[in-house]
């Protein structure tokens, strides 16, 4: 995961240690939105069919964790990684969970264990609020389904009625604060 240019202006990925990649990213903190997009958005393009493929996804999670841990460093602009990842982590963890649920039991349990360990580390380090981290755990553990047609418990029905009358931008903001994917493209 070491972006380089081959003279064509197209990023290429070559093998490096995670520490080198993390340092490379931090040195280019002014490009945090692009780097985060490459890490998180690129994960969805991975074809996961084997243990080695799943390890590539885990390596991305570890890189995200390293960058989040070091986002509080004195490196100018490093904090921007935290705000950018906060926007994209629900989507990334939904993808990890979906991949894990589609794999055989051995690969699935390994991927889920490592993914949950990363989220747990963020909890211990207090990188995000507890509510946000709970939302990430849900994104990882539960498949995304439509609420329509579900038998909702009585205590939830008034909340759903309230949410159905809110503007989608307010719902997106609420979802982001709770660590849930809240873009209108995933809404049902």
PDB file of C-alpha atoms in Angstrom:
ATOM      1  CA  UNK A   1       0.000   0.000   0.000  1.00  0.00           C
ATOM      2  CA  UNK A   2       2.626   2.530  -0.992  1.00  0.00           C
ATOM      3  CA  UNK A   3       1.251   5.029  -3.519  1.00  0.00           C
ATOM      4  CA  UNK A   4       3.825   6.032  -6.096  1.00  0.00           C
ATOM      5  CA  UNK A   5       3.651   7.652  -9.482  1.00  0.00           C
ATOM      6  CA  UNK A   6       4.825   5.804 -12.552  1.00  0.00           C
ATOM      7  CA  UNK A   7       5.187   8.992 -14.595  1.00  0.00           C
ATOM      8  CA  UNK A   8       1.565   8.718 -15.662  1.00  0.00           C
ATOM      9  CA  UNK A   9       0.099  10.414 -12.628  1.00  0.00           C
ATOM     10  CA  UNK A  10      -1.668   7.170 -11.705  1.00  0.00           C
ATOM     11  CA  UNK A  11      -1.115   5.873  -8.160  1.00  0.00           C
ATOM     12  CA  UNK A  12       0.350   2.383  -8.013  1.00  0.00           C
ATOM     13  CA  UNK A  13       0.503   0.117  -4.987  1.00  0.00           C
ATOM     14  CA  UNK A  14       3.768  -1.598  -3.997  1.00  0.00           C
ATOM     15  CA  UNK A  15       4.691  -3.448  -0.833  1.00  0.00           C
ATOM     16  CA  UNK A  16       6.126  -1.544   2.163  1.00  0.00           C
ATOM     17  CA  UNK A  17       5.893  -1.919   5.911  1.00  0.00           C
ATOM     18  CA  UNK A  18       2.839  -0.439   7.573  1.00  0.00           C
ATOM     19  CA  UNK A  19       5.060   1.982   9.488  1.00  0.00           C
ATOM     20  CA  UNK A  20       6.500   3.352   6.265  1.00  0.00           C
ATOM     21  CA  UNK A  21       3.049   3.717   4.760  1.00  0.00           C
ATOM     22  CA  UNK A  22       1.754   5.458   7.877  1.00  0.00           C
ATOM     23  CA  UNK A  23       4.698   7.888   7.855  1.00  0.00           C
ATOM     24  CA  UNK A  24       4.196   8.535   4.156  1.00  0.00           C
ATOM     25  CA  UNK A  25       0.543   9.373   4.791  1.00  0.00           C
ATOM     26  CA  UNK A  26       1.294  11.629   7.765  1.00  0.00           C
ATOM     27  CA  UNK A  27       3.892  13.536   5.735  1.00  0.00           C
ATOM     28  CA  UNK A  28       1.129  14.271   3.251  1.00  0.00           C
ATOM     29  CA  UNK A  29      -1.581  15.173   5.764  1.00  0.00           C
ATOM     30  CA  UNK A  30      -2.704  18.022   3.519  1.00  0.00           C
ATOM     31  CA  UNK A  31      -3.993  15.303   1.162  1.00  0.00           C
ATOM     32  CA  UNK A  32      -5.880  13.455   3.933  1.00  0.00           C
ATOM     33  CA  UNK A  33      -9.239  13.455   2.095  1.00  0.00           C
ATOM     34  CA  UNK A  34      -7.664  11.796  -0.953  1.00  0.00           C
ATOM     35  CA  UNK A  35      -5.632   9.346   1.132  1.00  0.00           C
ATOM     36  CA  UNK A  36      -8.656   8.330   3.220  1.00  0.00           C
ATOM     37  CA  UNK A  37     -10.730   7.927   0.066  1.00  0.00           C
ATOM     38  CA  UNK A  38      -8.010   5.722  -1.416  1.00  0.00           C
ATOM     39  CA  UNK A  39      -7.776   3.552   1.694  1.00  0.00           C
ATOM     40  CA  UNK A  40     -11.504   3.225   2.405  1.00  0.00           C
ATOM     41  CA  UNK A  41     -12.904   3.467  -1.105  1.00  0.00           C
ATOM     42  CA  UNK A  42     -10.216   1.169  -2.449  1.00  0.00           C
ATOM     43  CA  UNK A  43     -11.185  -1.529   0.037  1.00  0.00           C
ATOM     44  CA  UNK A  44     -14.544  -1.945  -1.683  1.00  0.00           C
ATOM     45  CA  UNK A  45     -12.733  -2.782  -4.931  1.00  0.00           C
ATOM     46  CA  UNK A  46     -10.805  -5.669  -3.386  1.00  0.00           C
ATOM     47  CA  UNK A  47     -11.831  -9.107  -4.604  1.00  0.00           C
ATOM     48  CA  UNK A  48     -11.819 -11.163  -1.396  1.00  0.00           C
ATOM     49  CA  UNK A  49     -11.679 -14.883  -2.142  1.00  0.00           C
ATOM     50  CA  UNK A  50      -8.891 -16.244   0.052  1.00  0.00           C
ATOM     51  CA  UNK A  51      -7.068 -15.805   3.348  1.00  0.00           C
ATOM     52  CA  UNK A  52      -4.431 -13.692   1.575  1.00  0.00           C
ATOM     53  CA  UNK A  53      -7.133 -11.402   0.190  1.00  0.00           C
ATOM     54  CA  UNK A  54      -8.724 -11.048   3.618  1.00  0.00           C
ATOM     55  CA  UNK A  55      -5.286 -10.167   5.023  1.00  0.00           C
ATOM     56  CA  UNK A  56      -5.130  -7.234   2.585  1.00  0.00           C
ATOM     57  CA  UNK A  57      -8.357  -5.917   4.053  1.00  0.00           C
ATOM     58  CA  UNK A  58      -7.043  -6.400   7.594  1.00  0.00           C
ATOM     59  CA  UNK A  59      -3.846  -4.565   6.606  1.00  0.00           C
ATOM     60  CA  UNK A  60      -5.981  -1.590   5.570  1.00  0.00           C
ATOM     61  CA  UNK A  61      -7.750  -1.651   8.938  1.00  0.00           C
ATOM     62  CA  UNK A  62      -4.395  -1.705  10.726  1.00  0.00           C
ATOM     63  CA  UNK A  63      -3.196   1.233   8.627  1.00  0.00           C
ATOM     64  CA  UNK A  64      -6.378   3.140   9.497  1.00  0.00           C
ATOM     65  CA  UNK A  65      -5.773   2.349  13.162  1.00  0.00           C
ATOM     66  CA  UNK A  66      -2.161   3.542  12.981  1.00  0.00           C
ATOM     67  CA  UNK A  67      -3.200   6.769  11.285  1.00  0.00           C
ATOM     68  CA  UNK A  68      -5.956   7.374  13.831  1.00  0.00           C
ATOM     69  CA  UNK A  69      -3.572   6.757  16.717  1.00  0.00           C
ATOM     70  CA  UNK A  70      -1.056   9.180  15.222  1.00  0.00           C
ATOM     71  CA  UNK A  71      -3.643  11.777  14.227  1.00  0.00           C
ATOM     72  CA  UNK A  72      -2.986  13.450  17.580  1.00  0.00           C
ATOM     73  CA  UNK A  73       0.712  13.883  16.768  1.00  0.00           C
ATOM     74  CA  UNK A  74       2.240  17.308  16.392  1.00  0.00           C
ATOM     75  CA  UNK A  75       2.607  16.790  12.647  1.00  0.00           C
ATOM     76  CA  UNK A  76       0.798  19.664  10.975  1.00  0.00           C
ATOM     77  CA  UNK A  77      -2.595  18.577   9.667  1.00  0.00           C
ATOM     78  CA  UNK A  78      -2.400  15.057  11.121  1.00  0.00           C
ATOM     79  CA  UNK A  79      -5.699  15.664  12.934  1.00  0.00           C
ATOM     80  CA  UNK A  80      -7.451  15.827   9.563  1.00  0.00           C
ATOM     81  CA  UNK A  81      -7.119  12.045   9.227  1.00  0.00           C
ATOM     82  CA  UNK A  82      -9.403  11.594  12.223  1.00  0.00           C
ATOM     83  CA  UNK A  83     -12.147  13.794  10.808  1.00  0.00           C
ATOM     84  CA  UNK A  84     -11.878  12.189   7.372  1.00  0.00           C
ATOM     85  CA  UNK A  85     -11.906   8.628   8.708  1.00  0.00           C
ATOM     86  CA  UNK A  86     -14.851   9.452  10.948  1.00  0.00           C
ATOM     87  CA  UNK A  87     -16.882  10.043   7.783  1.00  0.00           C
ATOM     88  CA  UNK A  88     -15.791   6.825   6.058  1.00  0.00           C
ATOM     89  CA  UNK A  89     -15.395   4.184   8.784  1.00  0.00           C
ATOM     90  CA  UNK A  90     -19.047   3.045   8.878  1.00  0.00           C
ATOM     91  CA  UNK A  91     -18.873   2.209   5.176  1.00  0.00           C
ATOM     92  CA  UNK A  92     -15.519   0.421   5.561  1.00  0.00           C
ATOM     93  CA  UNK A  93     -16.716  -1.664   8.516  1.00  0.00           C
ATOM     94  CA  UNK A  94     -19.978  -2.526   6.747  1.00  0.00           C
ATOM     95  CA  UNK A  95     -17.833  -3.838   3.897  1.00  0.00           C
ATOM     96  CA  UNK A  96     -15.633  -5.852   6.283  1.00  0.00           C
ATOM     97  CA  UNK A  97     -18.713  -7.374   7.886  1.00  0.00           C
ATOM     98  CA  UNK A  98     -20.293  -8.197   4.529  1.00  0.00           C
ATOM     99  CA  UNK A  99     -17.067  -9.833   3.339  1.00  0.00           C
ATOM    100  CA  UNK A 100     -16.792 -11.846   6.552  1.00  0.00           C
ATOM    101  CA  UNK A 101     -20.382 -13.046   6.263  1.00  0.00           C
ATOM    102  CA  UNK A 102     -19.770 -14.176   2.667  1.00  0.00           C
ATOM    103  CA  UNK A 103     -16.600 -16.195   3.385  1.00  0.00           C
ATOM    104  CA  UNK A 104     -16.131 -19.685   4.773  1.00  0.00           C
ATOM    105  CA  UNK A 105     -16.138 -20.019   8.551  1.00  0.00           C
ATOM    106  CA  UNK A 106     -12.351 -20.000   9.057  1.00  0.00           C
ATOM    107  CA  UNK A 107     -11.676 -16.847   7.057  1.00  0.00           C
ATOM    108  CA  UNK A 108     -14.831 -15.208   8.385  1.00  0.00           C
ATOM    109  CA  UNK A 109     -13.983 -15.727  12.033  1.00  0.00           C
ATOM    110  CA  UNK A 110     -10.422 -14.531  11.507  1.00  0.00           C
ATOM    111  CA  UNK A 111     -11.536 -11.360   9.695  1.00  0.00           C
ATOM    112  CA  UNK A 112     -14.256 -10.588  12.262  1.00  0.00           C
ATOM    113  CA  UNK A 113     -11.889 -11.216  15.178  1.00  0.00           C
ATOM    114  CA  UNK A 114      -9.261  -8.860  13.811  1.00  0.00           C
ATOM    115  CA  UNK A 115     -11.788  -6.208  12.820  1.00  0.00           C
ATOM    116  CA  UNK A 116     -13.396  -6.289  16.268  1.00  0.00           C
ATOM    117  CA  UNK A 117      -9.948  -6.093  17.857  1.00  0.00           C
ATOM    118  CA  UNK A 118      -9.240  -2.877  15.922  1.00  0.00           C
ATOM    119  CA  UNK A 119     -12.536  -1.315  17.043  1.00  0.00           C
ATOM    120  CA  UNK A 120     -11.795  -2.427  20.606  1.00  0.00           C
ATOM    121  CA  UNK A 121      -8.384  -0.717  20.420  1.00  0.00           C
ATOM    122  CA  UNK A 122     -10.116   2.516  19.386  1.00  0.00           C
ATOM    123  CA  UNK A 123     -12.399   2.108  22.405  1.00  0.00           C
ATOM    124  CA  UNK A 124      -9.476   1.650  24.788  1.00  0.00           C
ATOM    125  CA  UNK A 125      -7.644   4.628  23.274  1.00  0.00           C
ATOM    126  CA  UNK A 126     -10.834   6.772  23.324  1.00  0.00           C
ATOM    127  CA  UNK A 127     -10.262   7.831  19.727  1.00  0.00           C
ATOM    128  CA  UNK A 128     -13.997   8.325  19.153  1.00  0.00           C
ATOM    129  CA  UNK A 129     -17.026   8.712  21.393  1.00  0.00           C
ATOM    130  CA  UNK A 130     -18.534   5.560  22.870  1.00  0.00           C
ATOM    131  CA  UNK A 131     -21.764   5.993  20.867  1.00  0.00           C
ATOM    132  CA  UNK A 132     -19.816   6.320  17.622  1.00  0.00           C
ATOM    133  CA  UNK A 133     -17.833   3.163  18.392  1.00  0.00           C
ATOM    134  CA  UNK A 134     -21.035   1.240  19.212  1.00  0.00           C
ATOM    135  CA  UNK A 135     -22.338   2.253  15.804  1.00  0.00           C
ATOM    136  CA  UNK A 136     -19.155   0.948  14.182  1.00  0.00           C
ATOM    137  CA  UNK A 137     -19.592  -2.350  16.008  1.00  0.00           C
ATOM    138  CA  UNK A 138     -23.117  -2.585  14.594  1.00  0.00           C
ATOM    139  CA  UNK A 139     -21.860  -1.763  11.084  1.00  0.00           C
ATOM    140  CA  UNK A 140     -19.363  -4.598  11.388  1.00  0.00           C
ATOM    141  CA  UNK A 141     -21.649  -7.172  13.000  1.00  0.00           C
ATOM    142  CA  UNK A 142     -25.047  -6.725  11.367  1.00  0.00           C
ATOM    143  CA  UNK A 143     -26.024  -6.729   7.695  1.00  0.00           C
ATOM    144  CA  UNK A 144     -27.677  -3.589   6.375  1.00  0.00           C
ATOM    145  CA  UNK A 145     -31.367  -4.205   5.892  1.00  0.00           C
ATOM    146  CA  UNK A 146     -34.402  -2.070   5.246  1.00  0.00           C
ATOM    147  CA  UNK A 147     -36.529  -1.268   8.263  1.00  0.00           C
ATOM    148  CA  UNK A 148     -39.637  -1.348   6.096  1.00  0.00           C
ATOM    149  CA  UNK A 149     -41.653  -4.496   6.706  1.00  0.00           C
ATOM    150  CA  UNK A 150     -40.033  -5.173  10.075  1.00  0.00           C
ATOM    151  CA  UNK A 151     -42.139  -5.585  13.173  1.00  0.00           C
ATOM    152  CA  UNK A 152     -40.821  -2.672  15.239  1.00  0.00           C
ATOM    153  CA  UNK A 153     -41.029  -2.786  19.034  1.00  0.00           C
ATOM    154  CA  UNK A 154     -43.443  -0.291  20.585  1.00  0.00           C
ATOM    155  CA  UNK A 155     -40.700   1.892  22.078  1.00  0.00           C
ATOM    156  CA  UNK A 156     -39.085   2.322  18.639  1.00  0.00           C
ATOM    157  CA  UNK A 157     -42.192   3.254  16.659  1.00  0.00           C
ATOM    158  CA  UNK A 158     -42.340   6.902  17.892  1.00  0.00           C
ATOM    159  CA  UNK A 159     -38.636   7.357  17.035  1.00  0.00           C
ATOM    160  CA  UNK A 160     -39.148   6.022  13.513  1.00  0.00           C
ATOM    161  CA  UNK A 161     -42.132   8.335  13.083  1.00  0.00           C
ATOM    162  CA  UNK A 162     -39.994  11.284  14.261  1.00  0.00           C
ATOM    163  CA  UNK A 163     -37.103  10.334  11.953  1.00  0.00           C
ATOM    164  CA  UNK A 164     -39.427   9.949   8.961  1.00  0.00           C
ATOM    165  CA  UNK A 165     -40.372  13.627   9.260  1.00  0.00           C
ATOM    166  CA  UNK A 166     -36.809  14.931   9.435  1.00  0.00           C
ATOM    167  CA  UNK A 167     -34.839  16.257   6.508  1.00  0.00           C
ATOM    168  CA  UNK A 168     -32.335  13.691   5.209  1.00  0.00           C
ATOM    169  CA  UNK A 169     -29.427  15.998   6.048  1.00  0.00           C
ATOM    170  CA  UNK A 170     -30.436  15.879   9.724  1.00  0.00           C
ATOM    171  CA  UNK A 171     -30.625  12.089   9.576  1.00  0.00           C
ATOM    172  CA  UNK A 172     -27.180  11.912   7.944  1.00  0.00           C
ATOM    173  CA  UNK A 173     -25.757  14.100  10.705  1.00  0.00           C
ATOM    174  CA  UNK A 174     -27.367  11.917  13.394  1.00  0.00           C
ATOM    175  CA  UNK A 175     -26.066   8.725  11.774  1.00  0.00           C
ATOM    176  CA  UNK A 176     -22.523  10.114  11.500  1.00  0.00           C
ATOM    177  CA  UNK A 177     -22.532  11.030  15.183  1.00  0.00           C
ATOM    178  CA  UNK A 178     -23.593   7.476  16.036  1.00  0.00           C
ATOM    179  CA  UNK A 179     -21.013   5.744  13.826  1.00  0.00           C
ATOM    180  CA  UNK A 180     -23.592   4.598  11.304  1.00  0.00           C
ATOM    181  CA  UNK A 181     -23.527   4.980   7.573  1.00  0.00           C
ATOM    182  CA  UNK A 182     -25.824   7.858   6.869  1.00  0.00           C
ATOM    183  CA  UNK A 183     -25.584   8.685   3.197  1.00  0.00           C
ATOM    184  CA  UNK A 184     -28.799   8.853   1.257  1.00  0.00           C
ATOM    185  CA  UNK A 185     -27.483   6.328  -1.280  1.00  0.00           C
ATOM    186  CA  UNK A 186     -27.679   3.592   1.388  1.00  0.00           C
ATOM    187  CA  UNK A 187     -31.076   4.669   2.724  1.00  0.00           C
ATOM    188  CA  UNK A 188     -34.094   2.437   2.264  1.00  0.00           C
TER     189      UNK A 188
END
